[in-house]
Coordinates of C-alpha atoms in Angstrom, one line a residue:
X1 CA 34.1 44.2 -10.4
X2 CA 34.2 40.5 -10.5
X3 CA 30.2 40.6 -10.9
X4 CA 30.9 43.4 -13.7
X5 CA 33.2 41.0 -15.5
X6 CA 30.9 38.1 -15.1
X7 CA 28.1 39.8 -16.7
X8 CA 30.3 41.2 -19.8
X9 CA 31.5 37.9 -20.3
X10 CA 27.7 36.4 -20.8
X11 CA 26.9 39.0 -23.1
X12 CA 28.1 37.4 -26.6
X13 CA 27.0 33.9 -25.6
X14 CA 23.5 35.8 -24.7
X15 CA 23.4 37.1 -28.2
X16 CA 24.7 34.3 -29.7
X17 CA 21.5 32.2 -27.7
X18 CA 19.3 35.2 -29.3
X19 CA 20.7 34.7 -32.8
X20 CA 19.8 30.9 -33.2
X21 CA 16.6 30.8 -30.8
X22 CA 15.5 33.4 -34.1
X23 CA 16.8 31.5 -36.6
X24 CA 14.9 28.3 -35.1
X25 CA 11.7 30.8 -35.2
X26 CA 12.1 31.3 -39.2
X27 CA 12.3 27.5 -39.2
X28 CA 9.4 26.8 -37.1
X29 CA 7.3 29.7 -39.1
X30 CA 8.4 27.7 -42.3
X31 CA 7.6 24.6 -40.8
X32 CA 4.0 25.9 -39.8
X33 CA 3.6 27.0 -43.0
X34 CA 4.1 24.3 -44.5
X35 CA 1.2 22.7 -42.3
X36 CA -1.1 21.4 -45.5
X37 CA -4.9 21.3 -44.8
X38 CA -5.9 18.0 -43.3
X39 CA -6.5 16.4 -39.9
X40 CA -3.5 15.7 -37.3
X41 CA -3.1 14.4 -34.2
X42 CA -0.8 17.0 -32.2
X43 CA 0.1 17.7 -28.0
X44 CA -2.1 20.0 -26.1
X45 CA 0.2 21.3 -23.5
X46 CA -0.8 23.3 -20.4
X47 CA 0.3 25.1 -17.4
X48 CA -1.6 23.4 -14.8
X49 CA -2.3 19.8 -14.0
X50 CA -6.0 20.8 -13.0
X51 CA -6.4 21.4 -16.7
X52 CA -4.9 19.0 -19.3
X53 CA -6.2 16.5 -22.0
X54 CA -8.1 13.5 -21.2
X55 CA -5.7 10.6 -19.8
X56 CA -7.4 8.5 -22.1
X57 CA -6.3 10.4 -24.8
X58 CA -2.2 10.9 -23.9
X59 CA -2.3 14.5 -23.8
X60 CA -3.3 14.7 -27.5
X61 CA -6.2 16.3 -29.7
X62 CA -7.4 16.4 -33.4
X63 CA -5.9 19.1 -35.0
X64 CA -8.0 20.4 -38.0
X65 CA -6.3 22.8 -41.0
X66 CA -8.8 24.2 -43.5
X67 CA -7.2 27.2 -45.7
X68 CA -4.7 28.0 -43.3
X69 CA -6.4 28.1 -40.0
X70 CA -6.0 25.4 -37.4
X71 CA -8.2 24.7 -34.7
X72 CA -7.7 21.8 -32.1
X73 CA -10.6 19.2 -30.7
X74 CA -9.4 18.6 -27.4
X75 CA -11.4 16.2 -25.0
X76 CA -10.8 17.5 -21.3
X77 CA -10.4 15.3 -18.0
X78 CA -14.3 16.1 -16.7
X79 CA -17.3 18.4 -17.2
X80 CA -15.7 20.7 -14.3
X81 CA -14.4 23.2 -17.2
X82 CA -17.8 24.9 -18.3
X83 CA -16.1 27.1 -21.4
X84 CA -12.9 28.5 -22.8
X85 CA -12.2 31.9 -24.3
X86 CA -9.5 32.5 -26.6
X87 CA -7.6 35.2 -24.4
X88 CA -7.1 36.6 -21.1
X89 CA -9.8 35.8 -17.8
X90 CA -10.3 39.7 -17.8
X91 CA -11.8 39.8 -21.3
X92 CA -13.6 36.9 -21.0
X93 CA -15.6 38.1 -18.2
X94 CA -16.4 41.1 -20.1
X95 CA -20.3 41.0 -21.4
X96 CA -20.3 40.4 -25.1
X97 CA -17.4 37.9 -25.1
X98 CA -17.2 35.1 -27.7
X99 CA -16.9 31.8 -25.6
X100 CA -15.9 28.3 -26.5
X101 CA -19.1 26.1 -25.9
X102 CA -18.7 22.2 -24.9
X103 CA -19.6 19.1 -26.7
X104 CA -19.8 15.8 -25.0
X105 CA -17.3 13.2 -25.6
X106 CA -17.0 9.9 -24.4
X107 CA -13.3 8.6 -24.1
X108 CA -12.2 5.1 -23.1
X109 CA -9.6 4.3 -20.7
X110 CA -7.0 1.4 -21.3
X111 CA -8.6 -0.8 -18.6
X112 CA -12.3 -0.6 -20.9
X113 CA -13.6 2.2 -18.3
X114 CA -15.9 4.9 -20.3
X115 CA -16.9 8.2 -19.4
X116 CA -18.3 11.5 -20.8
X117 CA -16.4 14.4 -20.8
X118 CA -16.3 18.1 -21.9
X119 CA -14.5 19.1 -25.2
X120 CA -13.7 22.4 -27.1
X121 CA -12.5 23.3 -29.9
X122 CA -9.9 25.6 -29.7
X123 CA -8.6 28.0 -32.6
X124 CA -4.7 27.5 -32.9
X125 CA -2.7 30.9 -33.7
X126 CA 0.5 28.7 -33.7
X127 CA 2.1 25.9 -33.5
X128 CA 5.4 25.6 -30.7
X129 CA 4.1 28.7 -29.1
X130 CA 2.5 29.9 -26.1
X131 CA -1.1 31.2 -26.1
X132 CA -4.0 32.7 -23.8
X133 CA -6.6 30.4 -23.1
X134 CA -9.0 31.2 -19.8
X135 CA -11.3 28.9 -18.4
X136 CA -14.5 29.2 -15.9
X137 CA -15.6 26.2 -14.0
X138 CA -18.8 25.4 -12.4
X139 CA -18.8 27.8 -9.4
X140 CA -18.1 30.6 -12.2
X141 CA -14.4 32.2 -11.6
X142 CA -12.2 32.5 -14.7
X143 CA -8.4 31.8 -14.5
X144 CA -5.7 32.4 -16.7
X145 CA -3.7 29.9 -18.2
X146 CA -1.0 29.1 -20.8
X147 CA -1.3 26.6 -23.6
X148 CA 0.6 25.2 -26.6
X149 CA -0.3 22.8 -29.7
X150 CA 2.9 20.7 -31.1
X151 CA 4.1 17.7 -33.1
X152 CA 1.4 17.3 -35.4
X153 CA 1.1 13.9 -37.0
X154 CA -0.8 13.1 -39.8
X155 CA -4.5 11.0 -38.6
X156 CA -3.9 7.9 -40.9
X157 CA -6.6 6.9 -42.6
X158 CA -7.5 3.3 -41.1
X159 CA -9.7 2.0 -43.8
X160 CA -8.3 -1.4 -45.0
X161 CA -9.5 -3.9 -48.0
X162 CA -12.0 -6.7 -46.7
X163 CA -10.8 -10.1 -47.8
X164 CA -13.5 -12.8 -49.1
X165 CA -12.6 -14.8 -46.2
X166 CA -13.4 -12.1 -43.9
X167 CA -16.8 -11.5 -45.4
X168 CA -17.4 -15.4 -44.9
X169 CA -16.7 -15.1 -41.5
X170 CA -18.3 -11.8 -40.6
X171 CA -22.0 -13.6 -41.9
X172 CA -21.0 -16.8 -40.0
X173 CA -20.9 -15.1 -36.9
X174 CA -24.3 -12.9 -37.3
X175 CA -26.0 -16.1 -38.2
X176 CA -24.6 -17.4 -35.1
X177 CA -25.6 -14.4 -33.2
X178 CA -29.3 -14.1 -34.5
X179 CA -31.9 -14.3 -31.9
X180 CA -32.8 -17.6 -30.3
X181 CA -36.5 -19.6 -31.1
X182 CA -39.6 -17.9 -29.6
X183 CA -38.9 -18.3 -25.8
X184 CA -38.2 -16.6 -22.3
X185 CA -34.3 -16.8 -21.8
X186 CA -31.0 -14.9 -19.7
X187 CA -28.5 -13.1 -21.3
X188 CA -25.3 -11.5 -20.2
X189 CA -24.6 -8.1 -21.3
X190 CA -21.4 -5.7 -21.6
X191 CA -22.2 -2.4 -20.1
X192 CA -20.2 0.8 -20.8
X193 CA -20.6 5.0 -20.7
X194 CA -21.4 6.9 -18.2
X195 CA -19.8 8.0 -15.0
X196 CA -19.7 4.2 -13.9
X197 CA -21.8 5.2 -11.1
X198 CA -24.9 3.6 -12.4
X199 CA -25.4 0.4 -14.5
X200 CA -27.8 -2.3 -16.0
X201 CA -27.9 -5.3 -14.2
X202 CA -26.5 -8.4 -15.7
X203 CA -27.8 -11.2 -16.4
X204 CA -31.1 -9.4 -18.1
X205 CA -34.5 -11.2 -19.0
X206 CA -35.0 -12.0 -22.6
X207 CA -38.1 -12.9 -24.3
X208 CA -38.0 -13.7 -27.8
X209 CA -41.7 -13.9 -30.1
X210 CA -41.9 -14.0 -33.4
X211 CA -38.4 -14.0 -34.3
X212 CA -38.1 -10.3 -32.3
X213 CA -36.4 -10.1 -28.9
X214 CA -37.2 -7.7 -26.4
X215 CA -34.7 -7.3 -23.2
X216 CA -36.0 -6.4 -19.6
X217 CA -33.5 -3.9 -18.2
X218 CA -33.2 -3.1 -14.8
X219 CA -31.0 -0.6 -13.5
X220 CA -29.1 0.1 -10.2
X221 CA -31.0 3.3 -10.3
X222 CA -34.5 4.6 -9.6
X223 CA -33.9 7.5 -11.4
X224 CA -34.1 6.8 -15.4
X225 CA -37.1 8.3 -16.9
X226 CA -36.6 7.1 -20.2
X227 CA -34.4 5.7 -22.4
X228 CA -34.0 6.4 -26.4
X229 CA -33.0 3.1 -28.7
X230 CA -32.5 3.9 -32.5
X231 CA -34.1 7.0 -31.4
X232 CA -37.2 5.4 -30.1
X233 CA -38.4 6.9 -26.6
X234 CA -39.2 3.9 -24.1
X235 CA -40.6 4.6 -20.8
X236 CA -40.0 2.6 -17.7
X237 CA -42.9 -0.1 -17.0
X238 CA -42.8 0.1 -13.6
X239 CA -43.7 2.9 -11.0
X240 CA -41.6 1.9 -7.8
X241 CA -37.6 0.6 -6.9
X242 CA -35.0 0.5 -10.0
X243 CA -36.1 2.1 -13.4
X244 CA -36.8 -1.0 -15.2
X245 CA -37.2 -0.7 -19.0
X246 CA -38.5 -3.3 -22.2
X247 CA -36.3 -2.5 -25.4
X248 CA -36.1 -4.4 -28.6
X249 CA -32.6 -6.1 -28.9
X250 CA -31.2 -5.2 -32.8
X251 CA -28.1 -7.0 -32.6
X252 CA -25.8 -9.7 -30.4
X253 CA -22.3 -9.6 -30.1
X254 CA -21.6 -5.9 -31.1
X255 CA -22.3 -2.7 -29.0
X256 CA -25.6 -1.3 -29.4
X257 CA -25.7 2.6 -28.8
X258 CA -28.4 3.7 -26.1
X259 CA -29.3 6.9 -24.1
X260 CA -30.5 7.0 -20.7
X261 CA -32.0 9.9 -19.3
X262 CA -31.4 10.4 -15.3
X263 CA -33.1 12.7 -13.1
X264 CA -30.5 12.2 -10.3
X265 CA -28.8 15.6 -11.1
X266 CA -30.0 19.1 -10.5
X267 CA -32.0 18.9 -13.9
X268 CA -32.2 16.1 -16.0
X269 CA -29.3 14.6 -18.4
X270 CA -29.6 12.3 -21.8
X271 CA -26.4 10.0 -21.1
X272 CA -24.8 7.7 -23.8
X273 CA -24.1 4.3 -23.1
X274 CA -23.5 1.2 -25.0
X275 CA -24.8 -2.4 -24.7
X276 CA -23.5 -5.7 -26.0
X277 CA -25.8 -8.6 -25.8
X278 CA -23.2 -11.5 -25.4
X279 CA -25.3 -14.6 -27.3
X280 CA -22.7 -17.4 -26.2
X281 CA -24.1 -16.7 -22.5
X282 CA -27.8 -16.9 -23.7
X283 CA -29.8 -19.5 -21.7
X284 CA -33.1 -20.8 -21.2
X285 CA -35.0 -19.3 -18.4
X286 CA -36.0 -22.5 -16.8
X287 CA -32.0 -23.3 -16.4
X288 CA -31.0 -19.9 -15.1
X289 CA -33.4 -20.5 -12.4
X290 CA -36.5 -18.3 -11.7
X291 CA -36.7 -20.0 -8.5
X292 CA -37.1 -17.0 -6.7
X293 CA -40.6 -14.3 -6.9
X294 CA -39.2 -10.8 -7.0
X295 CA -42.0 -8.7 -4.7
X296 CA -39.7 -5.3 -5.1
X297 CA -36.2 -3.2 -4.7
X298 CA -34.5 -1.1 -1.9
X299 CA -35.5 2.7 -2.3
X300 CA -32.6 4.5 -2.4
X301 CA -32.1 8.1 -2.5
X302 CA -28.3 8.9 -3.0
X303 CA -26.5 5.6 -3.2
X304 CA -25.4 4.7 -6.9
X305 CA -23.6 1.8 -6.6
X306 CA -25.4 -1.3 -5.0
X307 CA -29.4 -2.3 -5.1
X308 CA -30.6 -4.4 -2.7
X309 CA -33.8 -6.9 -4.3
X310 CA -36.1 -8.5 -2.4
X311 CA -38.0 -12.2 -3.1
X312 CA -40.9 -14.0 -1.6
X313 CA -40.2 -15.9 1.5
X314 CA -37.3 -13.3 2.9
X315 CA -35.0 -13.6 0.4
X316 CA -32.6 -10.8 -0.4
X317 CA -30.5 -9.9 -3.5
X318 CA -27.3 -7.3 -2.7
X319 CA -25.7 -6.2 -5.7
X320 CA -22.4 -4.0 -6.2
X321 CA -21.6 -2.0 -8.7
X322 CA -18.6 -4.4 -10.0
X323 CA -21.8 -7.1 -10.3
X324 CA -20.8 -9.0 -7.6
X325 CA -24.1 -10.6 -5.7
X326 CA -24.8 -12.0 -2.4
X327 CA -27.8 -14.0 -1.7
X328 CA -29.1 -13.7 2.1
X329 CA -31.2 -17.2 2.8
X330 CA -33.4 -16.7 5.7
X331 CA -32.8 -19.0 8.5
X332 CA -34.0 -22.5 8.0
X333 CA -34.8 -21.6 4.5
X334 CA -34.0 -23.8 1.3
X335 CA -31.3 -22.8 -1.3
X336 CA -32.7 -21.9 -4.3
X337 CA -31.9 -24.3 -7.4
X338 CA -30.2 -22.7 -10.6
X339 CA -28.8 -19.7 -9.2
X340 CA -25.7 -18.4 -10.9
X341 CA -22.1 -19.8 -10.0
X342 CA -21.2 -16.3 -8.8
X343 CA -23.8 -15.5 -6.7
X344 CA -22.2 -15.8 -2.8
X345 CA -24.8 -17.2 -0.4
X346 CA -24.9 -16.3 2.8
X347 CA -27.0 -17.8 5.4
X348 CA -29.0 -15.3 8.0
X349 CA -27.9 -14.7 10.7
X350 CA -24.8 -13.8 8.8
X351 CA -21.8 -14.1 11.3
X352 CA -18.0 -14.9 10.5
X353 CA -17.2 -11.8 8.7
X354 CA -13.5 -10.2 7.9
X355 CA -14.1 -6.8 7.7
X356 CA -10.8 -5.1 6.0
X357 CA -13.0 -1.7 5.1
X358 CA -12.0 0.3 8.0
X359 CA -15.3 2.7 7.1
X360 CA -17.7 0.1 7.1
X361 CA -16.9 -0.7 11.1
X362 CA -19.0 2.5 11.9
X363 CA -21.8 1.3 9.7
X364 CA -22.0 -1.8 12.0
X365 CA -21.4 -0.5 15.0
X366 CA -24.7 2.2 14.3
X367 CA -26.4 -0.9 13.6
X368 CA -25.8 -2.9 16.6
X369 CA -24.5 -5.2 14.6
X370 CA -20.8 -5.8 15.5
X371 CA -21.4 -9.8 16.5
X372 CA -21.5 -10.0 12.6
X373 CA -17.9 -9.4 12.6
X374 CA -15.6 -12.2 13.7
X375 CA -12.1 -10.9 12.0
X376 CA -10.7 -7.2 11.7
X377 CA -8.3 -5.8 9.2
X378 CA -7.0 -3.3 11.5
X379 CA -5.3 -3.9 15.4
X380 CA -7.4 -3.5 18.4
X381 CA -5.0 0.0 18.8
X382 CA -5.5 0.9 15.2
X383 CA -9.1 1.8 16.0
X384 CA -11.0 4.9 17.2
X385 CA -13.7 3.1 17.6
X386 CA -14.3 2.6 21.3
X387 CA -16.7 -0.6 20.6
X388 CA -14.6 -2.2 17.7
X389 CA -11.7 -1.8 20.1
X390 CA -13.7 -3.5 23.0
X391 CA -15.0 -6.2 21.0
X392 CA -11.2 -7.0 20.4
X393 CA -10.0 -6.6 23.7
X394 CA -12.8 -9.2 24.8
X395 CA -11.7 -11.7 21.7
X396 CA -15.3 -11.2 20.4
X397 CA -13.3 -9.9 17.1
X398 CA -9.9 -11.2 16.2
X399 CA -7.4 -9.1 14.2
X400 CA -6.6 -11.5 11.4
X401 CA -3.7 -9.6 9.3
X402 CA -4.6 -6.0 6.9
X403 CA -5.9 -6.6 3.1
X404 CA -2.7 -7.7 1.8
X405 CA -1.4 -10.4 4.2
X406 CA -4.5 -11.9 6.0
X407 CA -3.9 -14.9 8.3
X408 CA -5.1 -17.5 6.3
X409 CA -4.9 -20.4 8.5
X410 CA -7.0 -18.4 11.2
X411 CA -10.0 -17.1 8.9
X412 CA -10.2 -20.8 7.4
X413 CA -10.0 -22.8 11.0
X414 CA -12.7 -20.1 12.3
X415 CA -14.9 -20.4 9.4
X416 CA -14.9 -17.1 7.6
X417 CA -18.3 -16.3 5.6
X418 CA -17.2 -13.5 3.7
X419 CA -14.4 -10.9 3.4
X420 CA -14.9 -7.2 2.9
X421 CA -12.5 -5.4 1.1
X422 CA -12.2 -1.8 0.3
X423 CA -10.6 -1.1 -3.2
X424 CA -7.0 -1.4 -2.0
X425 CA -7.6 -5.2 -2.4
X426 CA -7.5 -4.5 -6.4
X427 CA -3.6 -4.2 -5.7
X428 CA -3.1 -7.6 -4.0
X429 CA -5.6 -9.6 -6.9
X430 CA -3.2 -12.9 -5.4
X431 CA -4.8 -12.4 -1.7
X432 CA -8.5 -12.0 -3.6
X433 CA -7.9 -15.0 -5.6
X434 CA -6.2 -17.1 -2.7
X435 CA -9.1 -16.6 -0.6
X436 CA -11.5 -17.6 -2.9
X437 CA -9.4 -20.7 -3.5
X438 CA -10.4 -21.3 0.5
X439 CA -13.5 -21.0 -0.3
X440 CA -14.0 -17.5 1.4
X441 CA -16.1 -15.1 -1.0
X442 CA -15.2 -11.8 -1.0
X443 CA -16.7 -8.5 -1.9
X444 CA -15.5 -5.1 -2.4
X445 CA -17.9 -2.4 -1.0
X446 CA -17.7 1.3 -3.0
X447 CA -18.8 3.7 -0.8
X448 CA -16.2 5.9 -1.5
X449 CA -17.4 6.1 -5.4
X450 CA -20.4 7.9 -4.1
X451 CA -20.1 11.8 -4.8
X452 CA -22.8 13.1 -2.8
X453 CA -22.3 12.3 1.0
X454 CA -25.6 11.0 2.0
X455 CA -24.4 8.5 -0.5
X456 CA -22.0 7.0 1.3
X457 CA -23.9 7.3 4.4
X458 CA -26.7 5.7 2.4
X459 CA -24.1 1.7 2.1
X460 CA -25.5 2.0 6.1
X461 CA -28.7 0.2 4.0
X462 CA -26.5 -2.4 1.8
X463 CA -24.9 -3.5 5.1
X464 CA -28.3 -3.4 6.9
X465 CA -29.9 -5.6 4.2
X466 CA -27.1 -8.0 4.7
X467 CA -27.7 -8.2 8.3
X468 CA -31.5 -8.6 8.3
X469 CA -31.4 -5.0 10.5
X470 CA -33.0 -2.6 7.4
X471 CA -35.3 -0.5 9.6
X472 CA -32.5 0.1 11.8
X473 CA -30.8 1.4 8.8
X474 CA -33.7 3.5 8.0
X475 CA -33.4 5.1 11.3
X476 CA -29.4 5.8 11.0
X477 CA -29.7 7.1 7.8
X478 CA -32.7 9.5 8.4
X479 CA -30.8 11.1 11.2
X480 CA -28.0 11.8 9.2
X481 CA -29.4 13.1 5.9
X482 CA -31.7 15.8 8.9
X483 CA -28.4 16.9 10.0
X484 CA -27.3 17.8 6.4
X485 CA -30.3 19.0 5.8
X486 CA -29.9 21.3 8.9
X487 CA -26.3 22.6 7.7
X488 CA -27.6 23.3 4.2
X489 CA -30.2 25.4 5.7
X490 CA -27.4 27.8 7.3
X491 CA -27.6 29.3 3.4
X492 CA -24.6 30.3 1.2
X493 CA -21.9 32.6 1.5
X494 CA -18.7 33.9 -0.1
X495 CA -16.2 32.2 1.8
X496 CA -13.3 29.7 -0.2
X497 CA -12.2 26.8 1.5
X498 CA -9.1 24.7 1.1
X499 CA -9.3 21.2 2.3
X500 CA -5.5 19.7 2.7
X501 CA -2.8 17.4 3.9
X502 CA 0.8 17.7 3.9
X503 CA 2.4 14.2 2.6
X504 CA 6.2 13.1 3.7
X505 CA 7.7 14.3 0.2
X506 CA 6.4 17.7 0.5
X507 CA 3.4 17.6 -1.8
X508 CA -0.4 19.0 -1.3
X509 CA -3.0 16.5 -1.4
X510 CA -6.2 18.0 -1.7
X511 CA -9.9 16.4 -1.9
X512 CA -10.9 16.2 -6.4
X513 CA -13.8 17.9 -6.8
X514 CA -15.9 15.3 -7.2
X515 CA -14.8 13.7 -3.5
X516 CA -17.6 14.5 -0.7
X517 CA -15.7 16.4 1.5
X518 CA -16.1 19.3 -1.5
X519 CA -19.7 18.4 -1.3
X520 CA -20.0 18.5 2.1
X521 CA -18.5 22.1 2.2
X522 CA -20.6 23.4 -0.7
X523 CA -23.9 22.2 1.0
X524 CA -22.7 24.3 4.0
X525 CA -22.5 27.0 2.3
X526 CA -19.0 27.6 1.1
X527 CA -17.0 27.2 -2.2
X528 CA -14.0 25.0 -2.5
X529 CA -10.9 26.3 -4.1
X530 CA -10.1 23.3 -6.6
X531 CA -13.3 23.2 -7.8
X532 CA -12.1 22.3 -11.4
X533 CA -9.6 19.6 -10.0
X534 CA -10.6 16.3 -11.0
X535 CA -8.6 12.6 -11.8
X536 CA -11.2 11.1 -14.0
X537 CA -10.8 7.3 -15.1
X538 CA -9.4 6.5 -11.5
X539 CA -12.0 7.5 -8.9
X540 CA -9.5 8.5 -6.6
X541 CA -10.5 10.9 -4.2
X542 CA -7.3 13.1 -3.7
X543 CA -5.1 14.5 -6.0
X544 CA -1.3 15.3 -4.9
X545 CA -0.1 19.4 -6.1
X546 CA 3.4 20.8 -6.1
X547 CA 3.7 23.4 -3.5
X548 CA 3.6 26.2 -5.8
X549 CA 0.6 25.3 -7.7
X550 CA -1.7 24.9 -4.1
X551 CA 0.2 28.6 -3.1
X552 CA -1.2 29.8 -6.5
X553 CA -4.6 28.7 -5.6
X554 CA -5.4 28.4 -2.2
X555 CA -2.8 31.5 -0.8
X556 CA -6.6 33.7 -0.6
X557 CA -8.6 31.2 0.3
X558 CA -10.8 32.3 3.5
X559 CA -10.5 28.8 5.5
X560 CA -8.0 26.4 5.6
X561 CA -8.6 22.8 6.7
X562 CA -5.8 20.7 7.7
X563 CA -6.9 16.6 7.2
X564 CA -5.0 14.9 10.3
X565 CA -6.5 11.7 9.7
X566 CA -3.4 10.6 8.2
X567 CA -0.2 12.0 10.2
X568 CA -1.9 12.3 13.5
X569 CA -2.4 16.0 13.2
X570 CA -0.9 19.4 14.5
X571 CA -2.0 21.6 17.5
X572 CA -0.9 24.7 16.5
X573 CA -0.1 27.2 13.5
X574 CA 2.8 27.2 14.3
X575 CA 3.9 23.3 13.8
X576 CA 1.7 23.6 10.7
X577 CA 4.2 26.1 9.2
X578 CA 7.0 23.9 9.9
X579 CA 5.5 21.3 7.5
X580 CA 5.1 23.8 4.9
X581 CA 6.5 27.4 5.6
X582 CA 4.9 29.2 2.5
X583 CA 1.9 29.1 4.3
X584 CA 2.7 31.7 6.6
X585 CA 1.9 34.1 3.4
X586 CA -1.7 32.6 3.6
X587 CA -4.7 35.2 4.1
X588 CA -6.3 32.3 6.3
X589 CA -2.7 32.2 8.5
X590 CA -2.9 35.8 8.7
X591 CA -6.4 36.5 10.0
X592 CA -6.4 32.8 12.2
X593 CA -8.8 31.0 10.3
X594 CA -7.1 27.8 10.1
X595 CA -8.8 24.2 11.1
X596 CA -7.9 21.0 11.8
X597 CA -9.8 17.8 11.9
X598 CA -9.8 15.2 14.6
X599 CA -7.6 12.5 13.7
X600 CA -10.6 9.4 13.9
X601 CA -12.5 10.9 11.4
X602 CA -11.6 8.9 8.4
X603 CA -12.7 5.7 10.3
X604 CA -16.3 7.4 11.4
X605 CA -18.3 7.0 7.9
X606 CA -21.2 8.0 9.8
X607 CA -19.8 11.0 10.9
X608 CA -21.2 13.0 7.5
X609 CA -24.1 14.7 9.3
X610 CA -21.9 16.0 11.9
X611 CA -18.9 17.3 9.9
X612 CA -21.1 19.0 7.5
X613 CA -22.7 20.9 10.6
X614 CA -19.1 21.1 11.7
X615 CA -18.4 23.3 8.5
X616 CA -21.3 25.4 8.7
X617 CA -20.6 26.4 11.8
X618 CA -16.9 27.0 11.0
X619 CA -18.6 29.5 7.7
X620 CA -21.4 31.0 9.5
X621 CA -19.4 31.6 12.7
X622 CA -21.1 29.0 15.0
X623 CA -20.6 27.8 18.0
X624 CA -16.9 26.2 18.2
X625 CA -17.1 24.2 22.0
X626 CA -20.4 22.5 19.9
X627 CA -18.0 20.9 16.8
X628 CA -17.5 17.4 16.7
X629 CA -14.8 16.8 14.1
X630 CA -13.2 20.7 13.6
X631 CA -10.9 22.4 16.0
X632 CA -9.6 26.2 15.4
X633 CA -5.7 25.5 15.0
X634 CA -4.3 28.2 17.8
X635 CA -1.7 30.6 17.2
X636 CA 0.6 29.8 20.0
X637 CA 2.5 26.9 20.7
X638 CA 1.1 24.1 23.4

């Protein structure tokens, strides 16, 4: 009786609300009808954290109104979404459906990082109302989504009058930025565009003849087969090593658009970049120091974030994507004259390294080069690599504090030669500055930025060159490559895989689609369920999802793999359900297809081959006894 009275009491209120909402709807329609033809910015909202406008555009798109018809152009967060359809997924999959084709947009983030993403022109039936918009990712499956467009604001005209003073200032800058007199120089460049995985080395060689300037551009990759500058096509001037081009310099101190065609992907891709030749850095070649005679570059198959150049006399120049350069000097050889001040100098044999990037320890171990490491950012008990733990027990490697709190007194007194950090050091810039003030150079390793699993492994060649063990590095890499090729030879399956971790605050942490783990799953023959999930602009390998969204996307996955490298893992399905009870409804849980990684996996950077084989065994019904890093979770406690 109380329930009936409660409902009866609410009825007038509900009717009143409906009346008000109806009135608001009419007002909105009037507002929409009054939206004049023109161009606006507008919010583009979606129902999913995996489908959204690029963070560089603050969730906004460009809304165009013509003859009362509205279309919004949105630059999405990546190239993982290949087509959109204004309607339901079931209709999009029908033969003859008219799909929205992507454009290639370049977005620039607040930190200056630029990348290419896909953009779409989406018809807007109404403002402030949800409408259906289906999407298809790189694996060919359609998904339904709800989107809405709101808050249109006129796009302001940015044209302004230019004063005579500004014209004179611009003219003086142009004169100052003109090409120097005939001769050979070096000039530093600002490089923007692309994914950030390949870059042009700076400074570049500049040759001026007859008032015409030509730049010699060396890429960090051997995979560029031509460049386009001002519509003109240029081919590489070399046949081995990193791609090198000679192109005209059409302007100084202003961005020059160029196109590079890369064959590193499954098919050639033209990618847009901009180069800015900075006139204030032009230096005569003699002063820049061409004391080293170039012999060649290390051949890389997958890695795109470092390069190694070889010079006569045994000198090696190691370059990293952030512009850091390390010159290793042969034992007993002289330091070349005229080097740039920012080049880090290390004498062979390299000793006294402070290793903070934990994933690198496995590479040094595989090279039998632990004697180069004197300091560790990990305590003895924190290592799962036996040889590292033993070296610390014997006092050969000393604990020198974590990345944010190094023991400056220890590493200075013991003669630290180089600190090898991971990206975490960027959160403590004062530490990097302090180390450098003490005369300790710092390099950041970017193996986590490599999208191909073997690209991460190929960093063993970087550290092999650092300690003069290239041959050993080649052999180690070849073994990993063979294992991955063996796993890839198992063939494709239709099975889907969710790789995840449950955080302490109840979120599901999953791997971004561009991370190396999803690629390993794909190579092993599976399909990653979060194939359209990415976090562009940050290069983060993981993304946190609300459990509801994780449930919607992963409940029908054929295999669940729990990442135990963070919390120590679980030993049974029951323990996993204690962390996340909703998993009980998942298909993989019902069918006993739940797996877990071993806890030491995150330190085992050279585990790529074995783990890919494990994924292949999981997907193809291989022997569980032969797995190295995966094990099936028991449905029983114990």
